[in-house]
CSV table of N, CA, C and O in Angstrom, one decimal:
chain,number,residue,atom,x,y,z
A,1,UNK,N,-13.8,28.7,-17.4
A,1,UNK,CA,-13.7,28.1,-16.1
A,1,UNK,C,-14.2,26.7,-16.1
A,1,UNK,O,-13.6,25.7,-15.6
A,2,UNK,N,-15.6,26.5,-16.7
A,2,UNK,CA,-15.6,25.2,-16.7
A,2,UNK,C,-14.7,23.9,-17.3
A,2,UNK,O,-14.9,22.7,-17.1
A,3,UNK,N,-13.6,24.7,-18.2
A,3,UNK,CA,-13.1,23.6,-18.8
A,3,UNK,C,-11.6,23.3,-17.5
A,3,UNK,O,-10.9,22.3,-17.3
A,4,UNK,N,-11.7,24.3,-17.1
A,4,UNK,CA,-10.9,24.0,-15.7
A,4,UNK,C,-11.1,23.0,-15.4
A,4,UNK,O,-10.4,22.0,-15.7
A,5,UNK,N,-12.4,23.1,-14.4
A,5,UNK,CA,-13.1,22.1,-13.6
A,5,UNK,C,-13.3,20.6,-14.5
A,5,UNK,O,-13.0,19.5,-14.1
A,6,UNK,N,-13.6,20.7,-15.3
A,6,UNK,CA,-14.0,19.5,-16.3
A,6,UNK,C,-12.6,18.6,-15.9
A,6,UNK,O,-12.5,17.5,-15.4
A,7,UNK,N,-11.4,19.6,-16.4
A,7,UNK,CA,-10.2,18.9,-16.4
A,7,UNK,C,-9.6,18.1,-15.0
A,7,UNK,O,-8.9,17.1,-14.8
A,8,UNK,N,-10.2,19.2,-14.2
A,8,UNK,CA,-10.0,18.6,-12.8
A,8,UNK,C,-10.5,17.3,-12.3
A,8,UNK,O,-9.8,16.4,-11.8
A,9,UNK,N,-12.1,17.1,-12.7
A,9,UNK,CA,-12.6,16.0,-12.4
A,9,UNK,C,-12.0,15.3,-13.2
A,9,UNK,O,-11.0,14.8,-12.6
A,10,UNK,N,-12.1,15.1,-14.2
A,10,UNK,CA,-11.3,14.1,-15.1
A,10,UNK,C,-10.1,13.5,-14.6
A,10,UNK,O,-9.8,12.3,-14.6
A,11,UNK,N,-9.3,14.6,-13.9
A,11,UNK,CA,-7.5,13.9,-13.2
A,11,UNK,C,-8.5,13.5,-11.8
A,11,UNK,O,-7.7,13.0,-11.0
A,12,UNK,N,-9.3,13.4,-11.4
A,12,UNK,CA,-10.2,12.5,-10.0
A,12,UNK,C,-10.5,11.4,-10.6
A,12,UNK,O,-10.5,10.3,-10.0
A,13,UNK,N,-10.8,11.6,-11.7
A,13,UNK,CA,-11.8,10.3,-12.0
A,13,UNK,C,-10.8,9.2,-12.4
A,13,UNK,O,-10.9,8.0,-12.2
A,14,UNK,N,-9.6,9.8,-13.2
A,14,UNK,CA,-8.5,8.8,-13.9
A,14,UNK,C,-7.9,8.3,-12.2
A,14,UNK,O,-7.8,7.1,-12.2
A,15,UNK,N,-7.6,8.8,-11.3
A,15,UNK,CA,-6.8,8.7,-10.1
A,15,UNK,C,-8.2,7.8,-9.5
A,15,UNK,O,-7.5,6.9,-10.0
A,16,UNK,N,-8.9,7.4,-9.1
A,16,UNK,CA,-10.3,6.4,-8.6
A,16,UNK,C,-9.9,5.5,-9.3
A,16,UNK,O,-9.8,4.4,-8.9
A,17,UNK,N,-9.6,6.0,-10.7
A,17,UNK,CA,-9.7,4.2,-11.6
A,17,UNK,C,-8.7,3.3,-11.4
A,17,UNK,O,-8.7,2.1,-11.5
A,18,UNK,N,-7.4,4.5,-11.0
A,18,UNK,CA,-6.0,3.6,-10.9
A,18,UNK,C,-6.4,3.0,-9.4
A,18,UNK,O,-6.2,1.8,-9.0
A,19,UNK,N,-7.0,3.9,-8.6
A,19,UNK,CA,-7.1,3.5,-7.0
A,19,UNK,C,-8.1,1.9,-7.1
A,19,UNK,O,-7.6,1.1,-6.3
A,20,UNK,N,-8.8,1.5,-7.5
A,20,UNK,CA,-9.8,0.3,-8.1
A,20,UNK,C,-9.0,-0.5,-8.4
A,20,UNK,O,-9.6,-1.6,-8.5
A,21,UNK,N,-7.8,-0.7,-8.6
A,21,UNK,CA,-6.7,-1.6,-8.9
A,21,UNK,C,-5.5,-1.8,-7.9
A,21,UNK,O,-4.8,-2.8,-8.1
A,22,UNK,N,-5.1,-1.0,-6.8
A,22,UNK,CA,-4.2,-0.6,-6.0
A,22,UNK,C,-4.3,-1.9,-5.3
A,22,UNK,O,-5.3,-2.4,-4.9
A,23,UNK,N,-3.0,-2.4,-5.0
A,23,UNK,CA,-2.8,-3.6,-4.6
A,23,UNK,C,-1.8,-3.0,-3.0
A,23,UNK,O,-1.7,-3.9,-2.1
A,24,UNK,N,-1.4,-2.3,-2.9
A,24,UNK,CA,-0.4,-2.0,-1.8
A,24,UNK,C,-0.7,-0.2,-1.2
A,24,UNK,O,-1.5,0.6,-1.5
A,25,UNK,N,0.2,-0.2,-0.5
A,25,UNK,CA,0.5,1.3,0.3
A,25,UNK,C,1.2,2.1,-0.9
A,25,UNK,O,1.0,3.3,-1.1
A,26,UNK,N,2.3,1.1,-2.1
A,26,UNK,CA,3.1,2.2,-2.4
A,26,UNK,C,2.1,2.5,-3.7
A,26,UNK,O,2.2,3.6,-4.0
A,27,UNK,N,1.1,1.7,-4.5
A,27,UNK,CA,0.5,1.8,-5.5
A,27,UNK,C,-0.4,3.3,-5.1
A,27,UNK,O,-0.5,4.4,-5.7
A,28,UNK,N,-1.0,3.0,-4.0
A,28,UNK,CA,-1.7,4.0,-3.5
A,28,UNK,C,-0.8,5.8,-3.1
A,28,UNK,O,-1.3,6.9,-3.0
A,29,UNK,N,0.2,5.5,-2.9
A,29,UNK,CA,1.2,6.8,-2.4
A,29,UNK,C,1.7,7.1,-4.0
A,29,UNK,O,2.4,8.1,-3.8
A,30,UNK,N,1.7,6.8,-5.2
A,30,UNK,CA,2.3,6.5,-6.4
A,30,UNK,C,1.2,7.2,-7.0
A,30,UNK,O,1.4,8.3,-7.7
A,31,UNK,N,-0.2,6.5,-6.9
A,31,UNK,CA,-1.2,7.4,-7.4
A,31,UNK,C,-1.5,8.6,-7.1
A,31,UNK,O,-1.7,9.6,-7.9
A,32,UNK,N,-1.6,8.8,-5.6
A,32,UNK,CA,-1.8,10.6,-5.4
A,32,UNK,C,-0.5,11.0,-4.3
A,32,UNK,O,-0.5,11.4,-3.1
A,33,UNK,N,0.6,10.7,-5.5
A,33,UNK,CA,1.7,11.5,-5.0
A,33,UNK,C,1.8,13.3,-5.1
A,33,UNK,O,1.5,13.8,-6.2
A,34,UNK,N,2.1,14.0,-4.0
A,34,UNK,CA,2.2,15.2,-3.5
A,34,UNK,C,3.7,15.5,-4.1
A,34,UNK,O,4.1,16.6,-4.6
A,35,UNK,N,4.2,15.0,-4.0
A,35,UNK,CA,6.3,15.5,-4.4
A,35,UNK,C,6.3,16.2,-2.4
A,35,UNK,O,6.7,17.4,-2.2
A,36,UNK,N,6.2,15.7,-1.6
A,36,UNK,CA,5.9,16.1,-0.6
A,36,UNK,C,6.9,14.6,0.6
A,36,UNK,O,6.9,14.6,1.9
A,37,UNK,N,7.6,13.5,-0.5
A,37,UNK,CA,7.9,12.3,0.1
A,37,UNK,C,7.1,11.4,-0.1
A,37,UNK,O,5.8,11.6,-0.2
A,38,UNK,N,7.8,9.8,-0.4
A,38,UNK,CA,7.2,8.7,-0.9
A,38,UNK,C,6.3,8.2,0.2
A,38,UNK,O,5.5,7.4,-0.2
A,39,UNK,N,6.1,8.4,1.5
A,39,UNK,CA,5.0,8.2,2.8
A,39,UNK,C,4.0,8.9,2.7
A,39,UNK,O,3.1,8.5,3.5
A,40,UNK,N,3.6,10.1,1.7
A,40,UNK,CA,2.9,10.6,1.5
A,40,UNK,C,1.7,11.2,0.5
A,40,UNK,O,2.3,12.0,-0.2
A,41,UNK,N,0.8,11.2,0.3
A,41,UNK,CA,-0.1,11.4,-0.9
A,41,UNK,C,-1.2,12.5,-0.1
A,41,UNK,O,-1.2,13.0,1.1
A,42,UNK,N,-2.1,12.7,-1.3
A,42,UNK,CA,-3.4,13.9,-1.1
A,42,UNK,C,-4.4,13.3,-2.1
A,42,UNK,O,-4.0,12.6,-3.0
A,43,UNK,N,-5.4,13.5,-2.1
A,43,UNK,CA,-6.7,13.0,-2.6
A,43,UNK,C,-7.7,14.6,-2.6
A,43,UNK,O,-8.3,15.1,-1.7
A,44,UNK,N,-7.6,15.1,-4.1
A,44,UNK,CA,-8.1,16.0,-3.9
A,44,UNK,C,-9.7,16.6,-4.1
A,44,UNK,O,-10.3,17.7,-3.9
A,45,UNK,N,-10.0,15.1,-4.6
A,45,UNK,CA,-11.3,15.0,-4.7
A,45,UNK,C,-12.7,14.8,-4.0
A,45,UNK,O,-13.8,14.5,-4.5
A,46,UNK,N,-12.2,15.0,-2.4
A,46,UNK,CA,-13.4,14.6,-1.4
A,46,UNK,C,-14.5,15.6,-1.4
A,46,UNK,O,-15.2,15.5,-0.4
A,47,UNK,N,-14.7,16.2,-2.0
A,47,UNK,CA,-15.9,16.9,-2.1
A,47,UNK,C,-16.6,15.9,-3.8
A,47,UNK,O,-17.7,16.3,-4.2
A,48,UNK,N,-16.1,15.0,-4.5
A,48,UNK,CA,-17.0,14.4,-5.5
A,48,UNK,C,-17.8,12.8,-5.2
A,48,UNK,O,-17.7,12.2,-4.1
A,49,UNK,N,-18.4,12.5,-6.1
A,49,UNK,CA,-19.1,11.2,-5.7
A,49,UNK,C,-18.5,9.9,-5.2
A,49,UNK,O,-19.1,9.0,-4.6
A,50,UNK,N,-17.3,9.9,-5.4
A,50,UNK,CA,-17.2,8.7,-4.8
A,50,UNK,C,-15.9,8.6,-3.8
A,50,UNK,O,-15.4,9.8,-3.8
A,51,UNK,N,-15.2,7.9,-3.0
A,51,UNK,CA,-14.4,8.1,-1.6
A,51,UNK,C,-13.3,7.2,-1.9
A,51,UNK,O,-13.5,6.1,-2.2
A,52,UNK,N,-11.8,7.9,-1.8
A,52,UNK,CA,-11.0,6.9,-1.7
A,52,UNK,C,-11.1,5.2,-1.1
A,52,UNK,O,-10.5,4.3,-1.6
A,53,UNK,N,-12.3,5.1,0.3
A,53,UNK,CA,-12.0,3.6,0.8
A,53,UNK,C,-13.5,3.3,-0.1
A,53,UNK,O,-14.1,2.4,0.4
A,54,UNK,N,-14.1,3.9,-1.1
A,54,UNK,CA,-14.9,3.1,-2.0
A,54,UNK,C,-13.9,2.6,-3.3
A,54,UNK,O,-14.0,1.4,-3.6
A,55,UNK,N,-13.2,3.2,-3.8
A,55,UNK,CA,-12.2,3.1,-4.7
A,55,UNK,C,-11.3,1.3,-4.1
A,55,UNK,O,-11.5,0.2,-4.5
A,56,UNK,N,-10.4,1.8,-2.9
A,56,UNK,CA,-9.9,0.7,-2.2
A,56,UNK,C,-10.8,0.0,-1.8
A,56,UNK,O,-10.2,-1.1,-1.9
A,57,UNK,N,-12.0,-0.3,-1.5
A,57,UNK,CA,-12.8,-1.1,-1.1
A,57,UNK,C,-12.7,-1.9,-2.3
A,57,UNK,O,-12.7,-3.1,-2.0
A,58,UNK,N,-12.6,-1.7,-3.6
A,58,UNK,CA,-13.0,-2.5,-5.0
A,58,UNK,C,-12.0,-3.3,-5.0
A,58,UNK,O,-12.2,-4.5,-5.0
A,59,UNK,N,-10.7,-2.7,-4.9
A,59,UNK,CA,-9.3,-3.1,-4.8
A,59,UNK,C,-9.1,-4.4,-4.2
A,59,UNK,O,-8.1,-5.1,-4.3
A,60,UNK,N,-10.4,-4.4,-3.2
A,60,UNK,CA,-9.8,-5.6,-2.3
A,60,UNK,C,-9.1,-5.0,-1.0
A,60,UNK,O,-8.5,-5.7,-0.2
A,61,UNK,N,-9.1,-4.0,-0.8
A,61,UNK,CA,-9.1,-3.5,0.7
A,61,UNK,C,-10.1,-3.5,2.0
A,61,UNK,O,-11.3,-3.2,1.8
A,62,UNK,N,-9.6,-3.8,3.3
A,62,UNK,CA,-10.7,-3.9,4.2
A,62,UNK,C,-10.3,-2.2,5.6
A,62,UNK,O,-9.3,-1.8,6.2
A,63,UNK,N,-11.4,-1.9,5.6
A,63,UNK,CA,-11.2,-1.2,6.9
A,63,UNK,C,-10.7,-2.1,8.4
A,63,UNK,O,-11.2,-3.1,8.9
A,64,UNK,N,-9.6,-1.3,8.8
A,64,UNK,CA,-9.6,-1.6,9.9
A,64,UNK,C,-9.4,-0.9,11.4
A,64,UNK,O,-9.1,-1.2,12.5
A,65,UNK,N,-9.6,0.3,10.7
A,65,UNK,CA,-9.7,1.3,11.9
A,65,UNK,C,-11.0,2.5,11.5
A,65,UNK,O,-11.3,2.6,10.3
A,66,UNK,N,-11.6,3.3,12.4
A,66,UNK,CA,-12.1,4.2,11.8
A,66,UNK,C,-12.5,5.4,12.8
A,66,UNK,O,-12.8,4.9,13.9
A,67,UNK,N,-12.5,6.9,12.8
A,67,UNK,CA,-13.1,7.3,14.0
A,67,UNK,C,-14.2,8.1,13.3
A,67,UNK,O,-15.1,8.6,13.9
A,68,UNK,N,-14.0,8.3,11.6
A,68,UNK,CA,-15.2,8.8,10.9
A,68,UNK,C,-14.8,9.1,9.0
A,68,UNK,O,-13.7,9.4,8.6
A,69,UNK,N,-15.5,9.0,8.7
A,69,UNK,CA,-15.4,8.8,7.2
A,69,UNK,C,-14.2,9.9,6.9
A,69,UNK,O,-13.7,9.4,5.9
A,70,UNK,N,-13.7,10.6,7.2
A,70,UNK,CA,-12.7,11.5,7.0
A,70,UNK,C,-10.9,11.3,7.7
A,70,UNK,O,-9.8,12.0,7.6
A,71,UNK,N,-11.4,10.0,8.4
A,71,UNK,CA,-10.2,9.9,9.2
A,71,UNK,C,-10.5,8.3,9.6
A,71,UNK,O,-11.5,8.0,10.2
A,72,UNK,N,-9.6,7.4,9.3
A,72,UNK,CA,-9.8,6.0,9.1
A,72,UNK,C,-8.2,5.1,8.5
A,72,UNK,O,-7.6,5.8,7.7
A,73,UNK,N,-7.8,4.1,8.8
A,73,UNK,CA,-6.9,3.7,8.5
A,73,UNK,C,-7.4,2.5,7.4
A,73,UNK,O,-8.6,2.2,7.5
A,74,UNK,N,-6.7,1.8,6.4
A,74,UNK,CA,-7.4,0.7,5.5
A,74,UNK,C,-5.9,-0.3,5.3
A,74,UNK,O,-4.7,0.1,5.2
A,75,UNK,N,-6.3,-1.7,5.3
A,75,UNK,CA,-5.3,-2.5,4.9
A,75,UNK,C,-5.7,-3.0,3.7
A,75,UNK,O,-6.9,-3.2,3.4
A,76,UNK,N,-4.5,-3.1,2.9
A,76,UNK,CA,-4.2,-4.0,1.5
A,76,UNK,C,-3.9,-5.3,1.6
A,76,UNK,O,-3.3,-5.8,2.6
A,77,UNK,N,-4.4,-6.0,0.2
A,77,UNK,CA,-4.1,-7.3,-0.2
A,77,UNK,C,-2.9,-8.0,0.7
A,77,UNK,O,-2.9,-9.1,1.3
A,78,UNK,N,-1.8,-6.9,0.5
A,78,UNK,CA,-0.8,-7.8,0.9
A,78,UNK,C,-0.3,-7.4,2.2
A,78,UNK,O,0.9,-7.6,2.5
A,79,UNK,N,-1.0,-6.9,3.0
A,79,UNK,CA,-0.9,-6.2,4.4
A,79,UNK,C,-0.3,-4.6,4.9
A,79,UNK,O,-0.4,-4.1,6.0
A,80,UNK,N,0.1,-4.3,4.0
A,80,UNK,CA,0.5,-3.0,4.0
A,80,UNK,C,-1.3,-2.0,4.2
A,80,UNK,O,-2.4,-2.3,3.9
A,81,UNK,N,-0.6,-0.9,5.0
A,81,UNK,CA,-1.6,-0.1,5.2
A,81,UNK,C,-1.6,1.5,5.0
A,81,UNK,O,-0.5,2.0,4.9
A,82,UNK,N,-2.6,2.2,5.0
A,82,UNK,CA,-2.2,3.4,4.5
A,82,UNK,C,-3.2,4.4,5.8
A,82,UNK,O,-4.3,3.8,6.1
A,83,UNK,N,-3.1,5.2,6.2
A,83,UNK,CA,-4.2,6.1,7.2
A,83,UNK,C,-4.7,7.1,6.3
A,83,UNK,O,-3.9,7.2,5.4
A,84,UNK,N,-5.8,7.9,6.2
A,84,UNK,CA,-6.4,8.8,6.0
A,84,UNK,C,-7.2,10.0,7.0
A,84,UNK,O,-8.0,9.8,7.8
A,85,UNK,N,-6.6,11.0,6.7
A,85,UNK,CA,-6.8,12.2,7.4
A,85,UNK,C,-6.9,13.3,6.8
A,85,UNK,O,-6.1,14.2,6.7
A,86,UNK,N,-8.3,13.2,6.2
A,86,UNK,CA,-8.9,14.6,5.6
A,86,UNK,C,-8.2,15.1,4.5
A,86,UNK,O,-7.8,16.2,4.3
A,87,UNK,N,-8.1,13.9,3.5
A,87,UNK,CA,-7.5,14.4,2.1
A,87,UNK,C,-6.1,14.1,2.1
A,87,UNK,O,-5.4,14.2,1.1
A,88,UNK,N,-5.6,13.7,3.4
A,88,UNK,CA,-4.1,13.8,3.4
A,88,UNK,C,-3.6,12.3,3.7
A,88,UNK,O,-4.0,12.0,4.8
A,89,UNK,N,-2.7,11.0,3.1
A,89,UNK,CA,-2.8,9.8,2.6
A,89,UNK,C,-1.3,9.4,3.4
A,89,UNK,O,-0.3,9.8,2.8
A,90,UNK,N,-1.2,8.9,4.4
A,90,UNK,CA,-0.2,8.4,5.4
A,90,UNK,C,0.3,7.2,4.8
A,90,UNK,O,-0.6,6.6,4.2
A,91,UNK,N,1.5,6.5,4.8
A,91,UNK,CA,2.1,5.1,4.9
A,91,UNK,C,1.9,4.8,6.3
A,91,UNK,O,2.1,5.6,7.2
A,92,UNK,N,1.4,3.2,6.5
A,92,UNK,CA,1.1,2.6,7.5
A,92,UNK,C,0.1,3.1,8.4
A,92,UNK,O,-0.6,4.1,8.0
A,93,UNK,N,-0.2,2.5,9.5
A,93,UNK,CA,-1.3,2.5,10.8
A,93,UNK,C,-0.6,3.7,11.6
A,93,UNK,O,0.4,3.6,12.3
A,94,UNK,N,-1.7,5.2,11.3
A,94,UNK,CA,-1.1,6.3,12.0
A,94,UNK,C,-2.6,6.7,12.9
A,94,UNK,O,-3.0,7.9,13.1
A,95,UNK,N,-3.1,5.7,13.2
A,95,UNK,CA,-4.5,6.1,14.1
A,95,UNK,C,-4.3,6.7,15.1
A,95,UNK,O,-3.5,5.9,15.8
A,96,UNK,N,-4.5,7.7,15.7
A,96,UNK,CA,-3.7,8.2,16.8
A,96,UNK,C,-2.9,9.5,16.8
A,96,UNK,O,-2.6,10.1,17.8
A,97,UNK,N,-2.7,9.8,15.5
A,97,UNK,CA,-1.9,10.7,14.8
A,97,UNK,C,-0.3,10.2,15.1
A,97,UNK,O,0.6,11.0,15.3
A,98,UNK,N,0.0,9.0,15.1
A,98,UNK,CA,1.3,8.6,15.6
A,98,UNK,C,2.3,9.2,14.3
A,98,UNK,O,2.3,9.5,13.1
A,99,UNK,N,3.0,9.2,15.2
A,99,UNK,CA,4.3,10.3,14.2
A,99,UNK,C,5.0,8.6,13.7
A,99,UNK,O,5.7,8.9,12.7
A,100,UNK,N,5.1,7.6,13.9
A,100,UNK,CA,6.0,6.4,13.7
A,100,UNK,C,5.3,5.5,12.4
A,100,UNK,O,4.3,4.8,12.6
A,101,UNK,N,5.8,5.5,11.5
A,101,UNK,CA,5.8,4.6,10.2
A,101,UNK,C,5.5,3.1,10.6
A,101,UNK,O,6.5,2.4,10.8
A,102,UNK,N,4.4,2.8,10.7
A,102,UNK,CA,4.4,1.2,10.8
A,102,UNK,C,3.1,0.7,9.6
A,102,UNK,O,2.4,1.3,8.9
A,103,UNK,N,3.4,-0.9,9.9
A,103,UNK,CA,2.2,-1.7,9.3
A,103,UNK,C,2.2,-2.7,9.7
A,103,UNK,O,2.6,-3.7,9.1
A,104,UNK,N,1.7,-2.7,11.1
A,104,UNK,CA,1.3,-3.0,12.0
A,104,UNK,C,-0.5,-3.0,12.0
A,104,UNK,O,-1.1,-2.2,11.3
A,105,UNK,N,-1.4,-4.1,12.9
A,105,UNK,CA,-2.8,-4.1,12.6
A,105,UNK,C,-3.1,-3.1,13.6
A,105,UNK,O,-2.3,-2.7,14.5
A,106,UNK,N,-4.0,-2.6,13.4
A,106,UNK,CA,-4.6,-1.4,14.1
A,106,UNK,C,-5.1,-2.0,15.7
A,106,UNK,O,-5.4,-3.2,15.9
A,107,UNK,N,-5.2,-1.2,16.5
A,107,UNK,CA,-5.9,-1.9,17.8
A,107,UNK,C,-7.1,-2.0,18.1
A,107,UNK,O,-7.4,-2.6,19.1
């Protein structure tokens, strides 16, 4: 079992390092793609040490929305943005739960 887990963290820890370089929405949907559609990713590591907007934070990303560490929107270098909602990795500004694809600044 532990070489399970070992292996697990390992695909967390390689997926943080690519996110530490992520320059856009699609770099970030690319790294924790789901096969679920290119608007969408999963991060399955929120229970370890470190947090996708610490990863993006390195990257050169800024918060620009937040209503709590589990649910928060973040913009990239080149304006594209991505939302976060509990492990689950949105294309564009979905604060609100908005069903509509934008990258647009947050309000």
């Amino acid at each position: 079992m532990s070489d399970v887990l070992d292996a697990f963290w390992a695909a967390i820890a390689e997926q943080l390092q690519e996110l530490r370089t992520a320059k856009n929405a699609d770099d970030v949907l690319r790294i924790l793609a789901t096969g679920h559609g290119p608007d969408r990713g999963f991060f399955a590591g929120s229970g370890g040490d470190e947090t996708v907007s610490d990863a993006l934070h390195t990257a050169g990303w800024e918060l620009v929305w937040a209503e709590s560490s589990i649910y928060y929107t973040m913009r990239a270098p080149d304006g594209s943005m991505i939302t976060y909602i509990e492990s689950d990795i949105y294309r564009g500004d979905r604060h609100g739960n908005s069903p509509y694809q934008t990258d647009r600044p947050a309000n």
